[in-house]
Short mmCIF file of C-alpha atoms in Angstrom, two decimals:
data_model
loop_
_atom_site.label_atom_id
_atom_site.label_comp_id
_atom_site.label_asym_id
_atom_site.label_seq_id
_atom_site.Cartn_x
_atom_site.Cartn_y
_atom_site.Cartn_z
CA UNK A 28 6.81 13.14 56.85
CA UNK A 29 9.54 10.79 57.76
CA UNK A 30 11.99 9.05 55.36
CA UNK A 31 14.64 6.52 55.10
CA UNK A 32 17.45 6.13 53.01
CA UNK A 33 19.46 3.14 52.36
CA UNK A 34 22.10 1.72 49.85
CA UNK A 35 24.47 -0.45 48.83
CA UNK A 36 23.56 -3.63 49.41
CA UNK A 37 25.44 -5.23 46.30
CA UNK A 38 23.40 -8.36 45.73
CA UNK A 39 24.85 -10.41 43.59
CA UNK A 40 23.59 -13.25 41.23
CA UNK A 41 25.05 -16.26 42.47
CA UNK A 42 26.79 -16.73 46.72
CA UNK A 43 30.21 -16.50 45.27
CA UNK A 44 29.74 -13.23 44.21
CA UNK A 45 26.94 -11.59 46.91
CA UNK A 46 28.37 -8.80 49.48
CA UNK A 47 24.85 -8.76 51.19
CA UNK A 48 25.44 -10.74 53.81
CA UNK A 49 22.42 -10.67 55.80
CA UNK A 50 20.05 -13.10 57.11
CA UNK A 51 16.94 -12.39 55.03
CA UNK A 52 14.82 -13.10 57.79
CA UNK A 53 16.76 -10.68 59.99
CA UNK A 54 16.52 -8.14 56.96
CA UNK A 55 12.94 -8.19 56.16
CA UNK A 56 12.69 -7.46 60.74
CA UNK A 57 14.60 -4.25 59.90
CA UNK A 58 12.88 -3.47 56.96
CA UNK A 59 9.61 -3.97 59.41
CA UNK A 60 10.64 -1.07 61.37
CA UNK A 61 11.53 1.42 58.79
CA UNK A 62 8.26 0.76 58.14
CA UNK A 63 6.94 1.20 60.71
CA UNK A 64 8.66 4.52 61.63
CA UNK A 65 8.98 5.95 58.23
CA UNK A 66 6.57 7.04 55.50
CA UNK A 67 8.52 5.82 52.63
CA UNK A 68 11.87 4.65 52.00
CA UNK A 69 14.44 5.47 49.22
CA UNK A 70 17.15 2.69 47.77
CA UNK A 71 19.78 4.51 47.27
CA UNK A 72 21.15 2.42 44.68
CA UNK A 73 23.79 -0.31 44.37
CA UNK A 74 20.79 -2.25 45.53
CA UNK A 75 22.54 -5.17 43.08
CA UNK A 76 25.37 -5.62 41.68
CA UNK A 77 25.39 -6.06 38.04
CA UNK A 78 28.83 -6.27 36.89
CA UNK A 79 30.32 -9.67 37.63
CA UNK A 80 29.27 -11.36 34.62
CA UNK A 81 31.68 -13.24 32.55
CA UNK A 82 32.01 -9.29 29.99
CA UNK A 83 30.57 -6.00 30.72
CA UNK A 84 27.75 -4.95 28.44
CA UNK A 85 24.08 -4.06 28.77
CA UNK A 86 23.12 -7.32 27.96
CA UNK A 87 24.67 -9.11 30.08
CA UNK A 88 24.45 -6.80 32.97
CA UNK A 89 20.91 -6.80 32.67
CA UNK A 90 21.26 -10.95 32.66
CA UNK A 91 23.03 -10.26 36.66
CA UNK A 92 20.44 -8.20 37.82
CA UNK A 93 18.19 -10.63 37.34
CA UNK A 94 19.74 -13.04 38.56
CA UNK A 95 20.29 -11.02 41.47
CA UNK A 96 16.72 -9.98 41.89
CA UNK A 97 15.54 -13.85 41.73
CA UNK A 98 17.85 -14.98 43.86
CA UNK A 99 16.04 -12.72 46.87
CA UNK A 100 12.49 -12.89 45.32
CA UNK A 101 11.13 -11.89 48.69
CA UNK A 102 13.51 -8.80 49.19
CA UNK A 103 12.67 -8.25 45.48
CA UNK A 104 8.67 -7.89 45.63
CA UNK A 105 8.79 -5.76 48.83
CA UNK A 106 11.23 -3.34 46.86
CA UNK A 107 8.66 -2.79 44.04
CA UNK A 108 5.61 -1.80 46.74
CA UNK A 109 4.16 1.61 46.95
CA UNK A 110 6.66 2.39 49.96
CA UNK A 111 9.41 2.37 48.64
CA UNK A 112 11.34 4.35 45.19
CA UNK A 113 14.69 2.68 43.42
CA UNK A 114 17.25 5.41 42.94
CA UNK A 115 20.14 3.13 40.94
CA UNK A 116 23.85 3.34 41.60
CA UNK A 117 26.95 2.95 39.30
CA UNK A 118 27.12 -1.00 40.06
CA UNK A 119 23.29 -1.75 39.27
CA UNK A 120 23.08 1.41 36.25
CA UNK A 121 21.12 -1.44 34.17
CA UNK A 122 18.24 -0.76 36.53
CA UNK A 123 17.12 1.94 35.04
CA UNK A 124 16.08 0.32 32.04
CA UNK A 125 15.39 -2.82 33.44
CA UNK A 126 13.62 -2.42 36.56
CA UNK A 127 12.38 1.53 35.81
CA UNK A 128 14.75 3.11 38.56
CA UNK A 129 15.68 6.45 38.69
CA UNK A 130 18.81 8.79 38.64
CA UNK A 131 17.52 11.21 41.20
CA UNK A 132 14.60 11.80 43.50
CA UNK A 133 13.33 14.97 44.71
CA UNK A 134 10.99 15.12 47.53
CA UNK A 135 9.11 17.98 49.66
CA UNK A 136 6.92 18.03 52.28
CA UNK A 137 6.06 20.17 55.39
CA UNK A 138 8.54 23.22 53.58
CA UNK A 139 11.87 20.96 53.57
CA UNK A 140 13.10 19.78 50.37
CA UNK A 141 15.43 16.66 49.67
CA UNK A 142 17.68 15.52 46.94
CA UNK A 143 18.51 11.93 46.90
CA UNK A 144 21.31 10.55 44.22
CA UNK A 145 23.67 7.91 44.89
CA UNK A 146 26.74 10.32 44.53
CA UNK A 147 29.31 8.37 42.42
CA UNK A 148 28.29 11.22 39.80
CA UNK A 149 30.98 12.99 42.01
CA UNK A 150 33.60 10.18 42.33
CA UNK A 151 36.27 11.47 40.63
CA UNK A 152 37.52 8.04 39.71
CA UNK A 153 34.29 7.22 38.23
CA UNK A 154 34.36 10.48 36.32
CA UNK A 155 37.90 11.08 35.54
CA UNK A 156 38.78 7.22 34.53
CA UNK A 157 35.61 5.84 33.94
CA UNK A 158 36.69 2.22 32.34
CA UNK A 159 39.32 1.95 34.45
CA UNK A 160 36.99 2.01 37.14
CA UNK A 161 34.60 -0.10 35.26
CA UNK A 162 37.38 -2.52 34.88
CA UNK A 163 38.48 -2.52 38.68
CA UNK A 164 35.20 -3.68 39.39
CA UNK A 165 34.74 -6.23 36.69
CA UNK A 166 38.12 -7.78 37.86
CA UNK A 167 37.19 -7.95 41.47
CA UNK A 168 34.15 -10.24 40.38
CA UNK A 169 36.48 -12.55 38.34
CA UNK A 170 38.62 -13.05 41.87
CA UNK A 171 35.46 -13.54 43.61
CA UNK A 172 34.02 -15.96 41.57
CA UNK A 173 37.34 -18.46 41.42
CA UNK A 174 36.71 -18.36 45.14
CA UNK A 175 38.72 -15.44 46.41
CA UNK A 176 36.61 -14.01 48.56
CA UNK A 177 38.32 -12.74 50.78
CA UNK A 178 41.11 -11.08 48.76
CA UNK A 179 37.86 -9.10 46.49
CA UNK A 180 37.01 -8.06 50.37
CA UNK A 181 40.54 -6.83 51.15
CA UNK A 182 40.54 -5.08 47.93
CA UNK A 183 37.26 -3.45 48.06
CA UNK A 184 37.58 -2.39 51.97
CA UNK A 185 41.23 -0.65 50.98
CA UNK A 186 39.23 1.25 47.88
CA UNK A 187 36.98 2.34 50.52
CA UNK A 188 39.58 3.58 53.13
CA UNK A 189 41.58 5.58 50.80
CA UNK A 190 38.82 7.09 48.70
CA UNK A 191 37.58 8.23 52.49
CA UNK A 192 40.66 9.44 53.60
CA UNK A 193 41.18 11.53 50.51
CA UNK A 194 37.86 13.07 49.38
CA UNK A 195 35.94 13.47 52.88
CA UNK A 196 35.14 16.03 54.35
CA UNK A 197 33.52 19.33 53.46
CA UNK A 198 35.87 20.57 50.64
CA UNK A 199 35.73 17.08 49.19
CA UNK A 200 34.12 16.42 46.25
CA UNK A 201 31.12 14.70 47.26
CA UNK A 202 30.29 17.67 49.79
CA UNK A 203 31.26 19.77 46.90
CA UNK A 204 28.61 18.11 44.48
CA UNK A 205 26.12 18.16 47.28
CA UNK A 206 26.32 22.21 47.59
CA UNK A 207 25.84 22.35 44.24
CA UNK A 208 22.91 20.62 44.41
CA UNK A 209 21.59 22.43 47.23
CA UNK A 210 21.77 25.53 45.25
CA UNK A 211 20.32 24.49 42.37
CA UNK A 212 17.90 22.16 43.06
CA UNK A 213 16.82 24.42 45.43
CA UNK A 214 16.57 21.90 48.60
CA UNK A 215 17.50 22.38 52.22
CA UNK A 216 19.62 18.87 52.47
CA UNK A 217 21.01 15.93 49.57
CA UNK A 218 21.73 12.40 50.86
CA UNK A 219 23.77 10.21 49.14
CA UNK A 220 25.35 6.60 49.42
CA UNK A 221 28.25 5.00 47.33
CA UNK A 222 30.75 5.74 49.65
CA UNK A 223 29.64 2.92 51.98
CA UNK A 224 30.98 5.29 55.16
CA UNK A 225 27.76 7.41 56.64
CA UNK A 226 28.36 11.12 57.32
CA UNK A 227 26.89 14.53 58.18
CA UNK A 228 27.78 17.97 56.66
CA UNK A 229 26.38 20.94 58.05
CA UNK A 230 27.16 23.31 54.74
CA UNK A 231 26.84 26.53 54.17
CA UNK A 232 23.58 26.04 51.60
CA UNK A 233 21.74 22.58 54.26
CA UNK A 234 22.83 19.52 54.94
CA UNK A 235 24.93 17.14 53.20
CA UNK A 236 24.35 13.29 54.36
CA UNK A 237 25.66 9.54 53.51
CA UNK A 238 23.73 6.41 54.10
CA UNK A 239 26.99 4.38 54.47
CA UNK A 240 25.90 0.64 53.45
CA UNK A 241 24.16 -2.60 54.30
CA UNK A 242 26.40 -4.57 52.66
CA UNK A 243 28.65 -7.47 54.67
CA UNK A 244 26.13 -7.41 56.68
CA UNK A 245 25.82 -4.32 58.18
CA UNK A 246 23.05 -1.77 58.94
CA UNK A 247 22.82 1.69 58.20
CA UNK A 248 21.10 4.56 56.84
CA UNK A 249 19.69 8.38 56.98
CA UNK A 250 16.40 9.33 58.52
CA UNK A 251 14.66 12.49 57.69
CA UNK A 252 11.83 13.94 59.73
CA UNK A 253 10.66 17.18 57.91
CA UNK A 254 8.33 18.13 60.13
CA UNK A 255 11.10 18.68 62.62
CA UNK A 256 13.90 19.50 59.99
CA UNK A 257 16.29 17.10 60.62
CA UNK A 258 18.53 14.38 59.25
CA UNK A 259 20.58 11.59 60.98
CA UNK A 260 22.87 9.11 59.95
CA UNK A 261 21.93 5.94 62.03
CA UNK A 262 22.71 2.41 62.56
CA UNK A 263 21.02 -0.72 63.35
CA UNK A 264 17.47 -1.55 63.67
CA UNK A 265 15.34 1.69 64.18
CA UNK A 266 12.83 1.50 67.42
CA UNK A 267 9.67 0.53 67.29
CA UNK A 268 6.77 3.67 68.40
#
């Protein structure tokens, strides 16, 4: 069985405040071929982003997701087939009343068992200063939608950098949340996004992987054959059999 994980695309509800990026076109080509080489594929949450309304709240949360979702109905309907299972993230949380998506996905096949969460269980911002972080975001909407762009860019790629620099690694915390999972989930690897930088742990319980992001653009995710037991972090579109 083969399967791809991907994450963070950060839809939003309205241009100002989208970080997608892509040609949908282009997109639904590269969804074609994880298709076509994969079995099924796993959103890895912070599919869409949820909290740039004008006040944070369920309600109106839920209100930007759907916005969201409508404004790439295509994208949208292919995401609710058979192939593919919604894992939400911190910045689309609403989704799991809204649009049924889960926390967590287990899956085994073949004798190789995989954990997929999105991982900002494990951010230590998100759990140590939870509406401050909450806030961050909800303020870098309010510069993006007076037209600031580029500043909400600058700000978000420099969260990015130093939350890399300072919890990567295999005695970070997201490595350290992952061998905890390992152990007692009781699976040989755990893939998770949020980060929006892919990487590989070989640790001492399996493997420890990051999708990275397709946000701004970009293309990335994890495969996993488990058949042959392994699991890549990868970029661009996937070859064609």
């Amino acid at each position: 069985m083969k399967v791809a994980a991907i994450s963070d695309f950060h839809i939003g509800s309205t241009e100002q405040t989208d970080c997608f990026r892509h040609d949908i076109d282009a997109f639904h080509s590269f969804l074609d071929a994880l298709e076509e080489t994969h079995d099924s594929i796993v959103l890895l949450g912070d599919i869409f982003q949820s909290e740039y309304g004008a006040w944070l709240g369920s309600q109106t949360e839920t209100q930007q997701l759907e916005a969201a979702q409508r404004r790439v109905p295509g994208l949208w309907e292919r995401f609710q087939g058979q192939r593919y299972t919604y894992v939400h993230g911190n910045h689309d949380a609403v989704a799991a009343k809204a649009s049924r998506a889960k926390t967590s996905l287990r899956v085994a096949s073949d004798g190789f068992a995989v954990y997929f969460i999105h991982g900002h269980q494990f951010d230590p911002l998100q759990v140590k200063a939870y509406p401050l972080a909450r806030a961050s975001t909800w303020f870098t909407g309010r510069v993006r939608r007076v037209g600031l762009a580029p500043v909400a860019d600058w700000l978000e790629a420099k969260d990015v950098s130093i939350k890399h620099r300072k919890f990567q690694g295999t005695t970070g915390p997201y490595a350290q949340g992952a061998s905890d999972l390992l152990r007692s989930q009781k699976v040989d690897a755990v893939i998770m996004g949020h980060t929006h930088v892919p990487q590989h742990c070989e640790l001492a319980a399996g493997v420890y992987a990051n999708t990275g992001t397709c946000s701004h653009g970009s293309l990335m995710y994890v495969s996993i054959d488990t058949v042959a037991r392994t699991v890549e972090c990868l970029r661009g579109r996937p070859e064609r059999p």
